[in-house]
Amino acid sequence: GKSSVASTESTTASSASSAAAHEAHPTSPLPSARSAAASSGVAPGHVRAVAERARFGRVPAYLQEVFEGLSEEQEYIEALPSLETEEEEQGSKRPVRLLTEPERTALLRGLAARREQLSRCFEAELEAQTEEEWRVRVKDKYSGQVRQIDQDIAQMSQRYIFVSNED
């Protein structure tokens, strides 16, 4: 009887005081979440424990590896101008350079032409014989070459490609 009324009054009083505190300090972080957790009967420590156990708000390990790789590449790219001035001072050339866009485009066109040539040869050899064994041999002969060209085209589609700086 009396104890439940007293606890209800104290809960109401604490809710009113926290609302007044929020009005006095409108920049306090998430007062509604605190009052919701308090009114639901869930202890804040329990909420933190569940969030910690479930790794809420953390970057997954596989993405951390990707971010580390990207940050290393970014650092290297940002350091290139300083490396260039250091080497100019030393009078030596860098062993690699960045592939220019016209060079990359020309290589991609050449790869596409070679792939088209292989496709034509493949079709011509398939039409020459109708035996299934022959078709399998022809397919095996050309599939590796076409796969390699496709991989080369995929690599050439990257933004930064470094090549040897030998003249």
mmCIF file with all atom_site columns, N, CA and C in Angstrom, residues 70-84 160 162:
data_model
loop_
_atom_site.group_PDB
_atom_site.id
_atom_site.type_symbol
_atom_site.label_atom_id
_atom_site.label_alt_id
_atom_site.label_comp_id
_atom_site.label_asym_id
_atom_site.label_entity_id
_atom_site.label_seq_id
_atom_site.pdbx_PDB_ins_code
_atom_site.Cartn_x
_atom_site.Cartn_y
_atom_site.Cartn_z
_atom_site.occupancy
_atom_site.B_iso_or_equiv
_atom_site.pdbx_formal_charge
_atom_site.auth_seq_id
_atom_site.auth_comp_id
_atom_site.auth_asym_id
_atom_site.auth_atom_id
_atom_site.pdbx_PDB_model_num
ATOM 1  N N  . LEU A 1 70  ? 43.652 1.019  -47.386 1.00 0.00 ? 70  LEU A N  1
ATOM 2  C CA . LEU A 1 70  ? 43.354 2.280  -48.065 1.00 0.00 ? 70  LEU A CA 1
ATOM 3  C C  . LEU A 1 70  ? 44.127 3.438  -47.457 1.00 0.00 ? 70  LEU A C  1
ATOM 4  N N  . SER A 1 71  ? 44.255 3.458  -46.137 1.00 0.00 ? 71  SER A N  1
ATOM 5  C CA . SER A 1 71  ? 44.990 4.551  -45.505 1.00 0.00 ? 71  SER A CA 1
ATOM 6  C C  . SER A 1 71  ? 46.468 4.480  -45.852 1.00 0.00 ? 71  SER A C  1
ATOM 7  N N  . GLU A 1 72  ? 47.027 3.257  -45.943 1.00 0.00 ? 72  GLU A N  1
ATOM 8  C CA . GLU A 1 72  ? 48.424 3.112  -46.344 1.00 0.00 ? 72  GLU A CA 1
ATOM 9  C C  . GLU A 1 72  ? 48.633 3.607  -47.772 1.00 0.00 ? 72  GLU A C  1
ATOM 10 N N  . GLU A 1 73  ? 47.717 3.253  -48.675 1.00 0.00 ? 73  GLU A N  1
ATOM 11 C CA . GLU A 1 73  ? 47.812 3.729  -50.051 1.00 0.00 ? 73  GLU A CA 1
ATOM 12 C C  . GLU A 1 73  ? 47.690 5.241  -50.109 1.00 0.00 ? 73  GLU A C  1
ATOM 13 N N  . GLN A 1 74  ? 46.765 5.797  -49.332 1.00 0.00 ? 74  GLN A N  1
ATOM 14 C CA . GLN A 1 74  ? 46.575 7.244  -49.313 1.00 0.00 ? 74  GLN A CA 1
ATOM 15 C C  . GLN A 1 74  ? 47.834 7.943  -48.812 1.00 0.00 ? 74  GLN A C  1
ATOM 16 N N  . GLU A 1 75  ? 48.449 7.403  -47.761 1.00 0.00 ? 75  GLU A N  1
ATOM 17 C CA . GLU A 1 75  ? 49.683 7.980  -47.240 1.00 0.00 ? 75  GLU A CA 1
ATOM 18 C C  . GLU A 1 75  ? 50.785 7.943  -48.294 1.00 0.00 ? 75  GLU A C  1
ATOM 19 N N  . TYR A 1 76  ? 50.886 6.825  -49.012 1.00 0.00 ? 76  TYR A N  1
ATOM 20 C CA . TYR A 1 76  ? 51.909 6.698  -50.046 1.00 0.00 ? 76  TYR A CA 1
ATOM 21 C C  . TYR A 1 76  ? 51.668 7.706  -51.167 1.00 0.00 ? 76  TYR A C  1
ATOM 22 N N  . ILE A 1 77  ? 50.419 7.829  -51.586 1.00 0.00 ? 77  ILE A N  1
ATOM 23 C CA . ILE A 1 77  ? 50.091 8.763  -52.673 1.00 0.00 ? 77  ILE A CA 1
ATOM 24 C C  . ILE A 1 77  ? 50.372 10.191 -52.242 1.00 0.00 ? 77  ILE A C  1
ATOM 25 N N  . GLU A 1 78  ? 50.024 10.528 -50.998 1.00 0.00 ? 78  GLU A N  1
ATOM 26 C CA . GLU A 1 78  ? 50.286 11.876 -50.504 1.00 0.00 ? 78  GLU A CA 1
ATOM 27 C C  . GLU A 1 78  ? 51.777 12.135 -50.367 1.00 0.00 ? 78  GLU A C  1
ATOM 28 N N  . ALA A 1 79  ? 52.556 11.086 -50.122 1.00 0.00 ? 79  ALA A N  1
ATOM 29 C CA . ALA A 1 79  ? 54.003 11.242 -49.955 1.00 0.00 ? 79  ALA A CA 1
ATOM 30 C C  . ALA A 1 79  ? 54.734 11.310 -51.292 1.00 0.00 ? 79  ALA A C  1
ATOM 31 N N  . LEU A 1 80  ? 54.088 10.971 -52.389 1.00 0.00 ? 80  LEU A N  1
ATOM 32 C CA . LEU A 1 80  ? 54.762 10.972 -53.689 1.00 0.00 ? 80  LEU A CA 1
ATOM 33 C C  . LEU A 1 80  ? 55.394 12.314 -54.047 1.00 0.00 ? 80  LEU A C  1
ATOM 34 N N  . PRO A 1 81  ? 54.708 13.451 -53.886 1.00 0.00 ? 81  PRO A N  1
ATOM 35 C CA . PRO A 1 81  ? 55.366 14.724 -54.233 1.00 0.00 ? 81  PRO A CA 1
ATOM 36 C C  . PRO A 1 81  ? 56.635 14.977 -53.414 1.00 0.00 ? 81  PRO A C  1
ATOM 37 N N  . SER A 1 82  ? 56.626 14.626 -52.131 1.00 0.00 ? 82  SER A N  1
ATOM 38 C CA . SER A 1 82  ? 57.827 14.835 -51.322 1.00 0.00 ? 82  SER A CA 1
ATOM 39 C C  . SER A 1 82  ? 58.931 13.868 -51.736 1.00 0.00 ? 82  SER A C  1
ATOM 40 N N  . LEU A 1 83  ? 58.565 12.643 -52.107 1.00 0.00 ? 83  LEU A N  1
ATOM 41 C CA . LEU A 1 83  ? 59.563 11.695 -52.596 1.00 0.00 ? 83  LEU A CA 1
ATOM 42 C C  . LEU A 1 83  ? 60.176 12.188 -53.898 1.00 0.00 ? 83  LEU A C  1
ATOM 43 N N  . GLU A 1 84  ? 59.336 12.779 -54.731 1.00 0.00 ? 84  GLU A N  1
ATOM 44 C CA . GLU A 1 84  ? 59.802 13.283 -56.018 1.00 0.00 ? 84  GLU A CA 1
ATOM 45 C C  . GLU A 1 84  ? 60.834 14.394 -55.829 1.00 0.00 ? 84  GLU A C  1
ATOM 46 N N  . TYR A 1 160 ? 44.968 3.753  -59.906 1.00 0.00 ? 160 TYR A N  1
ATOM 47 C CA . TYR A 1 160 ? 46.413 3.986  -59.856 1.00 0.00 ? 160 TYR A CA 1
ATOM 48 C C  . TYR A 1 160 ? 47.135 2.712  -60.283 1.00 0.00 ? 160 TYR A C  1
ATOM 49 N N  . PHE A 1 162 ? 51.023 1.464  -61.184 1.00 0.00 ? 162 PHE A N  1
ATOM 50 C CA . PHE A 1 162 ? 52.437 1.806  -61.178 1.00 0.00 ? 162 PHE A CA 1
ATOM 51 C C  . PHE A 1 162 ? 53.181 0.876  -62.118 1.00 0.00 ? 162 PHE A C  1
#
